[in-house]
Tab-separated table of C-alpha atoms in Angstrom:
chain	number	residue	atom	x	y	z
A	1312	ASN	CA	-7.230	-13.273	9.091
A	1313	ARG	CA	-4.836	-15.871	7.762
A	1314	TYR	CA	-1.754	-13.800	8.634
A	1315	HIS	CA	-1.039	-11.722	11.725
A	1316	HIS	CA	1.820	-9.894	10.056
A	1317	LEU	CA	2.091	-7.558	7.085
A	1318	VAL	CA	2.046	-9.441	3.793
A	1319	GLY	CA	-0.065	-7.209	1.537
A	1320	GLY	CA	-2.970	-4.805	1.382
A	1321	SER	CA	-5.330	-7.232	3.112
A	1322	GLU	CA	-3.198	-7.295	6.230
A	1323	THR	CA	-2.852	-3.495	6.151
A	1324	VAL	CA	-6.630	-3.190	6.269
A	1325	TYR	CA	-6.878	-5.925	8.924
A	1326	PHE	CA	-4.526	-4.081	11.283
A	1327	ASN	CA	-5.746	-0.581	10.386
A	1328	THR	CA	-9.357	-1.570	11.112
A	1329	ALA	CA	-8.413	-3.170	14.416
A	1330	ASN	CA	-6.443	-0.100	15.492
A	1331	LEU	CA	-9.305	2.201	14.457
A	1332	LEU	CA	-11.793	0.221	16.509
A	1333	LYS	CA	-9.488	0.229	19.548
A	1334	LYS	CA	-8.971	3.949	19.126
A	1335	ASN	CA	-12.738	4.401	19.398
A	1336	GLY	CA	-13.032	2.359	22.585
A	1337	HIS	CA	-13.865	-1.091	21.272
A	1338	ASP	CA	-12.296	-4.330	22.460
A	1339	VAL	CA	-10.691	-6.203	19.562
A	1340	PHE	CA	-9.478	-9.798	19.599
A	1341	PHE	CA	-7.402	-11.410	16.860
A	1342	PHE	CA	-7.495	-14.888	15.400
A	1343	ALA	CA	-4.998	-16.119	12.787
A	1344	MET	CA	-2.579	-18.861	11.865
A	1345	ASP	CA	0.487	-19.122	14.059
A	1346	TYR	CA	3.273	-18.059	11.649
A	1347	PRO	CA	6.725	-17.294	13.140
A	1348	GLU	CA	6.617	-13.882	11.411
A	1349	ASN	CA	3.446	-12.863	13.303
A	1350	LEU	CA	3.326	-9.688	15.330
A	1351	ASN	CA	2.835	-10.027	19.046
A	1352	SER	CA	-0.731	-10.752	20.167
A	1353	SER	CA	-2.271	-11.648	23.520
A	1354	GLU	CA	-4.463	-14.091	21.593
A	1355	LYS	CA	-1.475	-16.038	20.214
A	1356	LYS	CA	-2.241	-19.034	22.406
A	1357	TYR	CA	-5.501	-19.491	20.486
A	1358	PHE	CA	-3.936	-19.255	17.003
A	1359	THR	CA	-4.177	-22.358	14.834
A	1360	LYS	CA	-1.056	-24.053	13.530
A	1361	ALA	CA	0.241	-22.582	10.293
A	1362	PHE	CA	0.739	-24.177	6.900
A	1363	ASP	CA	1.184	-22.722	3.422
A	1364	PHE	CA	-0.396	-24.940	0.791
A	1365	ASN	CA	0.971	-22.845	-2.097
A	1366	SER	CA	4.648	-23.158	-1.184
A	1367	ALA	CA	4.477	-26.604	0.410
A	1368	GLY	CA	6.132	-29.664	-1.064
A	1369	ILE	CA	4.161	-32.735	-2.168
A	1370	LYS	CA	4.431	-34.459	1.225
A	1371	GLN	CA	3.298	-31.324	3.069
A	1372	LYS	CA	0.438	-30.782	0.604
A	1373	ILE	CA	-0.793	-34.341	1.227
A	1374	ALA	CA	-0.461	-33.941	4.993
A	1375	ASN	CA	-2.445	-30.683	4.994
A	1376	PHE	CA	-4.873	-31.493	2.181
A	1377	LYS	CA	-7.838	-31.975	4.498
A	1378	SER	CA	-7.143	-28.722	6.364
A	1379	PHE	CA	-7.025	-26.857	3.052
A	1380	PHE	CA	-10.725	-27.722	2.701
A	1381	TYR	CA	-11.794	-27.827	6.326
A	1382	ASN	CA	-9.360	-26.879	9.102
A	1383	SER	CA	-10.525	-28.732	12.196
A	1384	ASP	CA	-7.726	-27.296	14.322
A	1385	ALA	CA	-8.836	-23.757	13.426
A	1386	GLU	CA	-12.390	-24.703	14.370
A	1387	LYS	CA	-11.327	-25.940	17.802
A	1388	CYS	CA	-8.990	-23.005	18.475
A	1389	LEU	CA	-11.568	-20.398	17.466
A	1390	GLU	CA	-14.232	-22.041	19.620
A	1391	LYS	CA	-11.930	-21.747	22.629
A	1392	LEU	CA	-11.292	-18.061	21.898
A	1393	ILE	CA	-15.004	-17.276	21.437
A	1394	SER	CA	-15.869	-19.055	24.674
A	1395	GLU	CA	-13.323	-16.893	26.440
A	1396	VAL	CA	-14.016	-13.409	24.975
A	1397	LYS	CA	-17.674	-13.741	23.842
A	1398	PRO	CA	-17.554	-11.316	20.887
A	1399	ASP	CA	-20.499	-9.323	19.615
A	1400	ILE	CA	-19.425	-9.787	15.984
A	1401	ALA	CA	-16.708	-11.401	13.884
A	1402	HIS	CA	-15.013	-9.553	10.984
A	1403	ILE	CA	-13.174	-11.938	8.677
A	1404	HIS	CA	-10.574	-11.082	6.069
A	1405	LEU	CA	-8.551	-13.823	4.283
A	1406	PHE	CA	-9.527	-17.352	5.334
A	1407	TYR	CA	-10.241	-19.756	2.430
A	1408	GLY	CA	-7.595	-22.442	1.985
A	1409	SER	CA	-6.117	-21.643	5.405
A	1410	LEU	CA	-8.515	-21.019	8.319
A	1411	SER	CA	-11.125	-22.435	5.922
A	1412	SER	CA	-14.904	-22.643	6.079
A	1413	SER	CA	-14.540	-24.335	9.469
A	1414	ILE	CA	-14.473	-20.952	11.179
A	1415	LEU	CA	-17.834	-20.069	9.599
A	1416	VAL	CA	-19.302	-23.253	11.065
A	1417	VAL	CA	-18.179	-22.518	14.618
A	1418	LEU	CA	-19.275	-18.876	14.400
A	1419	LYS	CA	-22.755	-19.919	13.276
A	1420	LYS	CA	-22.944	-22.608	15.957
A	1421	LEU	CA	-22.132	-20.029	18.659
A	1422	ASN	CA	-24.519	-17.416	17.189
A	1423	VAL	CA	-21.783	-14.866	16.395
A	1424	PRO	CA	-22.832	-12.630	13.500
A	1425	VAL	CA	-20.281	-12.437	10.678
A	1426	VAL	CA	-19.027	-9.743	8.333
A	1427	ILE	CA	-16.322	-10.475	5.770
A	1428	THR	CA	-14.268	-8.130	3.621
A	1429	ALA	CA	-13.583	-9.423	0.113
A	1430	HIS	CA	-9.987	-8.405	-0.544
A	1431	ASP	CA	-9.643	-10.657	-3.590
A	1432	TYR	CA	-11.937	-12.816	-5.740
A	1433	ARG	CA	-11.752	-16.134	-3.908
A	1434	LEU	CA	-15.577	-16.193	-3.551
A	1435	ILE	CA	-15.922	-16.509	-7.330
A	1436	CYS	CA	-12.507	-17.540	-8.693
A	1437	PRO	CA	-10.627	-20.597	-7.373
A	1438	SER	CA	-7.241	-18.972	-7.995
A	1439	TYR	CA	-8.605	-15.679	-6.584
A	1440	VAL	CA	-7.009	-13.253	-9.088
A	1441	HIS	CA	-8.986	-13.941	-12.298
A	1442	LEU	CA	-5.817	-14.810	-14.233
A	1443	ASN	CA	-5.207	-18.057	-16.151
A	1444	GLY	CA	-1.957	-19.997	-16.417
A	1445	ASN	CA	-0.752	-17.588	-19.113
A	1446	ASN	CA	-1.332	-14.613	-16.782
A	1447	LYS	CA	-4.228	-13.400	-18.924
A	1448	ILE	CA	-7.526	-12.096	-17.542
A	1449	CYS	CA	-9.919	-15.022	-17.234
A	1450	GLU	CA	-13.618	-15.199	-16.337
A	1451	LYS	CA	-14.356	-18.753	-17.484
A	1452	CYS	CA	-15.537	-19.978	-14.064
A	1453	GLU	CA	-18.766	-17.996	-14.163
A	1454	GLY	CA	-21.673	-20.269	-13.320
A	1455	HIS	CA	-19.573	-22.407	-10.935
A	1456	LYS	CA	-17.520	-23.846	-13.824
A	1457	PHE	CA	-14.518	-24.158	-11.573
A	1458	TYR	CA	-13.067	-27.025	-13.641
A	1459	ASN	CA	-11.786	-24.341	-16.000
A	1460	CYS	CA	-9.191	-23.513	-13.328
A	1461	VAL	CA	-7.654	-26.965	-13.937
A	1462	ILE	CA	-7.920	-26.813	-17.739
A	1463	ASN	CA	-6.126	-23.476	-17.810
A	1464	LYS	CA	-3.682	-24.189	-14.940
A	1465	CYS	CA	-4.813	-20.970	-13.271
A	1466	ALA	CA	-3.323	-21.680	-9.846
A	1467	LYS	CA	0.479	-21.410	-9.816
A	1468	LYS	CA	0.554	-22.751	-13.403
A	1469	SER	CA	0.165	-26.206	-11.899
A	1470	TYR	CA	-2.441	-28.854	-12.687
A	1471	THR	CA	-2.105	-30.287	-9.174
A	1472	THR	CA	-2.530	-26.962	-7.378
A	1473	SER	CA	-5.289	-25.906	-9.761
A	1474	LEU	CA	-7.127	-29.146	-9.089
A	1475	ALA	CA	-6.888	-28.589	-5.323
A	1476	PHE	CA	-8.148	-25.017	-5.666
A	1477	SER	CA	-11.009	-26.096	-7.932
A	1478	LEU	CA	-12.099	-28.895	-5.621
A	1479	GLU	CA	-11.974	-26.523	-2.651
A	1480	ALA	CA	-14.220	-24.043	-4.513
A	1481	TYR	CA	-16.754	-26.781	-5.350
A	1482	PHE	CA	-16.612	-28.087	-1.775
A	1483	ARG	CA	-17.354	-24.798	-0.010
A	1484	ASN	CA	-19.956	-23.653	-2.540
A	1485	LEU	CA	-21.868	-26.906	-2.147
A	1486	ILE	CA	-21.380	-27.665	1.550
A	1487	TYR	CA	-20.778	-24.248	3.110
A	1488	PRO	CA	-22.349	-21.616	0.795
A	1489	ILE	CA	-21.319	-18.156	1.913
A	1490	GLN	CA	-24.904	-16.844	2.009
A	1491	SER	CA	-25.776	-19.394	4.695
A	1492	TYR	CA	-22.997	-18.395	7.076
A	1493	VAL	CA	-22.252	-14.705	6.547
A	1494	ASP	CA	-24.453	-11.696	7.308
A	1495	LYS	CA	-22.702	-9.023	5.241
A	1496	VAL	CA	-19.984	-8.971	2.601
A	1497	ILE	CA	-17.971	-5.729	2.351
A	1498	PHE	CA	-16.557	-4.987	-1.084
A	1499	VAL	CA	-13.714	-2.462	-1.184
A	1500	SER	CA	-14.692	-1.030	-4.594
A	1501	ASP	CA	-17.717	-0.735	-6.870
A	1502	PHE	CA	-15.837	-2.790	-9.449
A	1503	SER	CA	-15.325	-5.684	-7.076
A	1504	MET	CA	-18.926	-5.641	-5.893
A	1505	LYS	CA	-20.364	-5.606	-9.412
A	1506	LEU	CA	-18.129	-8.451	-10.556
A	1507	HIS	CA	-19.025	-10.579	-7.533
A	1508	LEU	CA	-22.741	-9.951	-8.014
A	1509	LYS	CA	-22.407	-10.900	-11.690
A	1510	TYR	CA	-21.128	-14.302	-10.586
A	1511	LYS	CA	-23.139	-14.637	-7.364
A	1512	PRO	CA	-26.401	-12.635	-7.560
A	1513	GLU	CA	-27.503	-14.421	-4.395
A	1514	LEU	CA	-25.211	-12.039	-2.499
A	1515	GLN	CA	-27.260	-9.006	-3.560
A	1516	ASN	CA	-28.936	-8.443	-0.176
A	1517	MET	CA	-25.699	-9.061	1.716
A	1518	ALA	CA	-23.434	-6.813	-0.337
A	1519	VAL	CA	-22.208	-3.407	0.779
A	1520	GLN	CA	-19.475	-1.248	-0.746
A	1521	LEU	CA	-16.975	0.444	1.578
A	1522	HIS	CA	-13.655	1.845	0.415
A	1523	ASN	CA	-10.684	1.054	2.591
A	1524	PHE	CA	-9.175	3.944	4.540
A	1525	THR	CA	-5.721	5.224	5.319
A	1526	PRO	CA	-5.045	6.370	8.911
A	1527	ASP	CA	-4.449	9.997	9.896
A	1528	ILE	CA	-5.215	11.507	6.495
A	1529	ARG	CA	-5.466	14.978	8.004
A	1530	VAL	CA	-1.930	14.667	9.345
A	1531	LYS	CA	-0.498	13.249	6.121
A	1532	ASN	CA	-2.467	15.470	3.792
A	1533	THR	CA	0.068	17.800	2.227
A	1534	VAL	CA	1.335	19.115	-1.087
A	1535	SER	CA	4.649	17.376	-1.738
A	1536	VAL	CA	7.898	18.075	-3.519
A	1537	LYS	CA	8.735	16.189	-6.702
A	1538	GLY	CA	11.443	13.679	-5.841
A	1539	ASP	CA	14.111	12.226	-8.085
A	1540	TYR	CA	12.811	8.673	-8.428
A	1541	PHE	CA	9.710	6.690	-9.345
A	1542	LEU	CA	8.449	4.176	-6.793
A	1543	TYR	CA	6.719	0.803	-6.694
A	1544	ILE	CA	5.515	-0.471	-3.326
A	1545	GLY	CA	3.869	-3.830	-2.711
A	1546	ARG	CA	4.154	-7.546	-3.222
A	1547	LEU	CA	6.537	-8.719	-5.943
A	1548	SER	CA	4.292	-11.130	-7.798
A	1549	PHE	CA	3.388	-11.674	-11.458
A	1550	GLU	CA	-0.112	-10.172	-11.279
A	1551	LYS	CA	1.329	-6.830	-10.131
A	1552	GLY	CA	2.760	-6.063	-13.606
A	1553	LEU	CA	6.383	-5.949	-12.460
A	1554	ARG	CA	7.897	-7.527	-15.564
A	1555	ASN	CA	6.552	-4.717	-17.749
A	1556	LEU	CA	7.578	-2.147	-15.158
A	1557	VAL	CA	11.174	-3.377	-15.045
A	1558	GLU	CA	11.321	-3.591	-18.838
A	1559	ALA	CA	10.019	-0.021	-19.086
A	1560	PHE	CA	12.719	1.359	-16.807
A	1561	ASN	CA	15.422	-0.783	-18.386
A	1562	SER	CA	14.639	1.175	-21.538
A	1563	ARG	CA	14.919	4.480	-19.628
A	1564	PRO	CA	18.357	4.224	-17.948
A	1565	GLY	CA	18.179	7.903	-17.017
A	1566	PHE	CA	15.081	7.384	-14.868
A	1567	LYS	CA	15.486	5.900	-11.386
A	1568	LEU	CA	13.018	3.345	-10.041
A	1569	ILE	CA	12.895	2.101	-6.483
A	1570	ILE	CA	11.037	-1.159	-5.804
A	1571	ALA	CA	9.940	-1.646	-2.182
A	1572	GLY	CA	8.612	-5.053	-1.298
A	1573	THR	CA	9.267	-8.765	-1.330
A	1574	GLY	CA	7.728	-11.727	-3.101
A	1575	PRO	CA	8.238	-14.628	-5.500
A	1576	LEU	CA	9.491	-12.414	-8.370
A	1577	LEU	CA	12.364	-10.876	-6.386
A	1578	GLU	CA	15.127	-13.140	-7.720
A	1579	GLU	CA	13.933	-12.704	-11.321
A	1580	ILE	CA	13.822	-8.920	-10.954
A	1581	LEU	CA	17.335	-8.816	-9.487
A	1582	LYS	CA	18.602	-10.748	-12.513
A	1583	ILE	CA	16.994	-8.630	-15.222
A	1584	LYS	CA	16.946	-5.110	-13.767
A	1585	GLY	CA	19.234	-2.316	-14.903
A	1586	ASP	CA	21.487	-0.264	-12.668
A	1587	ASN	CA	18.839	2.457	-12.493
A	1588	ILE	CA	16.502	0.123	-10.595
A	1589	GLU	CA	17.006	-0.445	-6.867
A	1590	CYS	CA	15.250	-3.083	-4.770
A	1591	ILE	CA	15.095	-2.061	-1.108
A	1592	GLY	CA	13.021	-4.902	0.333
A	1593	PHE	CA	10.026	-4.659	2.616
A	1594	VAL	CA	9.415	-1.319	4.331
A	1595	SER	CA	6.538	-0.186	6.529
A	1596	GLY	CA	5.418	2.535	8.914
A	1597	LYS	CA	7.401	5.766	8.979
A	1598	ASP	CA	10.110	4.292	6.742
A	1599	LEU	CA	7.503	3.610	4.058
A	1600	GLU	CA	6.041	7.101	4.360
A	1601	LYS	CA	9.519	8.565	3.941
A	1602	VAL	CA	10.160	6.535	0.776
A	1603	ILE	CA	6.814	7.673	-0.663
A	1604	VAL	CA	7.275	11.339	0.249
A	1605	ASN	CA	10.731	11.491	-1.344
A	1606	SER	CA	9.553	9.960	-4.631
A	1607	SER	CA	8.164	11.757	-7.685
A	1608	PHE	CA	5.365	9.375	-8.708
A	1609	VAL	CA	4.184	6.036	-7.327
A	1610	ILE	CA	3.483	3.434	-10.001
A	1611	VAL	CA	0.789	0.736	-9.657
A	1612	PRO	CA	1.155	-1.335	-12.862
A	1613	SER	CA	-1.288	-4.131	-11.941
A	1614	GLU	CA	-2.291	-6.756	-14.489
A	1615	TRP	CA	-5.177	-8.217	-12.503
A	1616	TYR	CA	-8.522	-6.888	-11.349
A	1617	GLU	CA	-7.068	-4.897	-8.483
A	1618	THR	CA	-9.872	-4.690	-5.919
A	1619	LEU	CA	-8.838	-1.151	-4.879
A	1620	GLY	CA	-5.083	-0.658	-4.586
A	1621	MET	CA	-4.022	0.290	-1.059
A	1622	SER	CA	-0.593	1.426	-2.253
A	1623	ALA	CA	-2.326	4.028	-4.432
A	1624	VAL	CA	-4.537	5.163	-1.514
A	1625	GLU	CA	-1.573	5.461	0.864
A	1626	SER	CA	0.436	7.400	-1.710
A	1627	LEU	CA	-2.343	9.875	-2.504
A	1628	ALA	CA	-2.795	10.463	1.215
A	1629	LEU	CA	0.786	11.746	1.273
A	1630	GLY	CA	0.094	14.088	-1.629
A	1631	LYS	CA	1.899	11.865	-4.090
A	1632	PRO	CA	0.492	11.497	-7.633
A	1633	VAL	CA	0.020	7.925	-8.899
A	1634	ILE	CA	0.542	6.312	-12.280
A	1635	ALA	CA	-1.816	3.316	-12.378
A	1636	ALA	CA	-3.117	0.693	-14.779
A	1637	ASN	CA	-6.717	1.336	-15.702
A	1638	ILE	CA	-7.932	-1.978	-14.376
A	1639	GLY	CA	-10.222	-3.177	-11.569
A	1640	GLY	CA	-10.907	-0.679	-8.831
A	1641	LEU	CA	-7.867	1.534	-9.490
A	1642	ALA	CA	-9.935	3.987	-11.557
A	1643	GLU	CA	-11.954	4.651	-8.381
A	1644	VAL	CA	-8.768	5.925	-6.767
A	1645	VAL	CA	-6.802	7.538	-9.586
A	1646	ASN	CA	-8.444	10.178	-11.780
A	1647	ASP	CA	-6.534	10.550	-15.027
A	1648	ARG	CA	-4.599	13.830	-15.242
A	1649	GLU	CA	-6.208	14.973	-11.990
A	1650	ASN	CA	-4.266	13.192	-9.242
A	1651	GLY	CA	-2.103	11.039	-11.505
A	1652	PHE	CA	-2.263	9.146	-14.782
A	1653	LEU	CA	-4.012	6.004	-15.970
A	1654	PHE	CA	-2.478	3.751	-18.614
A	1655	GLU	CA	-3.754	0.805	-20.594
A	1656	PRO	CA	-3.075	-2.382	-18.605
A	1657	PHE	CA	-0.543	-4.789	-20.151
A	1658	SER	CA	0.648	-2.041	-22.520
A	1659	LEU	CA	4.384	-1.354	-22.214
A	1660	ASP	CA	4.109	1.461	-24.773
A	1661	ASP	CA	1.347	3.306	-22.857
A	1662	LEU	CA	3.153	2.824	-19.564
A	1663	LEU	CA	6.300	4.340	-21.062
A	1664	GLN	CA	4.284	7.217	-22.512
A	1665	LYS	CA	2.847	8.071	-19.098
A	1666	VAL	CA	6.241	7.702	-17.367
A	1667	ASP	CA	7.853	9.987	-19.939
A	1668	TYR	CA	5.111	12.570	-19.531
A	1669	ALA	CA	5.237	12.374	-15.736
A	1670	ASN	CA	8.986	12.800	-15.727
A	1671	GLY	CA	8.627	15.976	-17.780
A	1672	THR	CA	5.910	17.645	-15.709
A	1673	THR	CA	6.626	21.212	-14.689
A	1674	ASN	CA	6.715	22.140	-11.024
A	1675	GLU	CA	3.409	23.970	-11.459
A	1676	GLU	CA	1.696	20.925	-12.981
A	1677	TYR	CA	3.207	18.636	-10.360
A	1678	GLN	CA	1.881	20.804	-7.538
A	1679	ARG	CA	-1.560	20.708	-9.142
A	1680	LEU	CA	-1.494	16.922	-9.276
A	1681	SER	CA	-0.177	16.719	-5.734
A	1682	GLY	CA	-2.834	19.093	-4.436
A	1683	ASN	CA	-5.557	17.088	-6.167
A	1684	ALA	CA	-4.124	13.901	-4.662
A	1685	SER	CA	-4.575	15.329	-1.201
A	1686	ALA	CA	-8.079	16.600	-2.005
A	1687	THR	CA	-9.448	13.397	-3.584
A	1688	ILE	CA	-8.254	11.194	-0.746
A	1689	GLU	CA	-10.873	12.570	1.654
A	1690	LYS	CA	-13.284	9.761	0.747
A	1691	PHE	CA	-10.759	7.385	2.311
A	1692	ASP	CA	-10.872	9.236	5.643
A	1693	GLU	CA	-10.885	7.051	8.752
A	1694	ASP	CA	-13.843	8.857	10.359
A	1695	VAL	CA	-15.988	8.218	7.273
A	1696	TYR	CA	-14.882	4.585	7.278
A	1697	TYR	CA	-15.524	4.150	10.998
A	1698	ASP	CA	-19.040	5.588	10.887
A	1699	ARG	CA	-20.043	3.378	7.980
A	1700	LEU	CA	-18.396	0.285	9.444
A	1701	ILE	CA	-20.144	0.749	12.804
A	1702	ASN	CA	-23.467	1.167	10.989
A	1703	ILE	CA	-22.806	-2.146	9.223
A	1704	TYR	CA	-21.859	-3.866	12.473
A	1705	THR	CA	-24.907	-2.456	14.282
A	1706	SER	CA	-27.394	-3.535	11.608
A	1707	VAL	CA	-25.874	-7.021	11.499
A	1708	ILE	CA	-25.954	-7.421	15.281
A	1709	GLU	CA	-29.530	-6.130	15.526
A	1710	ASN	CA	-30.711	-8.512	12.792
A	1711	ALA	CA	-28.971	-11.407	14.534
A	1712	CYS	CA	-30.665	-10.536	17.825
A	1713	GLU	CA	-34.059	-10.387	16.152
A	1714	LYS	CA	-33.529	-13.853	14.648
A	1715	LEU	CA	-32.568	-15.300	18.036
A	1716	ALA	CA	-35.658	-13.723	19.633
A	1717	VAL	CA	-38.022	-15.434	17.208
């Protein structure tokens, strides 16, 4: 994975999966970029040097431009790690524009079968979130028309960055097509899988859908008490719908909102938020569970095709009802008026309507929603996930062995 520290839902799945495999007796080895924020790892000496193309200045962008397309250092570092640990299989998470296609090349050269989890839409969208420069849903790149990313300034609202992202998409699709280097692609929701197959039907025989899991559901699974605040947890970025969320609660000064997370919108939120909105920064582990348990509802106001929504999954696992935008894979997690409420994405009025209704729920109705939250989360159980993941790994390894034997 690009990061070896918690940044978002992708890293949560990366670490949760590794811990689950270790728990079941498997040896797991990590490979990532060597960021100073990384968690400790015995494989650190193999990590490739870190760079962040998105936040880099012009000079840094130029210096790392080649690595954005093909990271030779990552290729060399990964080859050293593989030679040392000799893995049966590689499971890749985020890698384009960082570790790059170079890791696919070395894995194929060394006959290591590969599974990737598609946490975003980088396989089919250069800017990976299907939003244009005006933060509107965009699907203009269908048919490999990646030049539309430049025309619409889809990446960071910048022609330069959008050009780099578009060229990278053309480069890897032409030179390192995913179907030539990967054995299976795991999609975390039906929505994500269907959208990817619409763009890339050549992935049909490689595609498998597997919902992410949340650890220790049976321990967490409980009917909860309605707290005195609403909660947002996650990255503070434009595609998460935070501007509408803050505006909604600015118009409801009697309702308290806690925002847990960090990201590029933090300074803007601090400037425009009312006194009823509190930003508490990044929280994780037991501290995060405590913040969720003590809330009334968790809000997921996404304005992009959310692949699944791990914050919703984690909240439901704690018996906490969720108010979510009806977009992307969120409707596979939240059932309207069963374990929470769905609202029309981008609609401030509908969000306010659902917040008002949620705030006025009786204790009896709240307990029903909470109980349903606990019940519906069973499909995200770690044992179910583990069994299906091992079946995927086994089939991929067996197929790879058969090819080598021919």
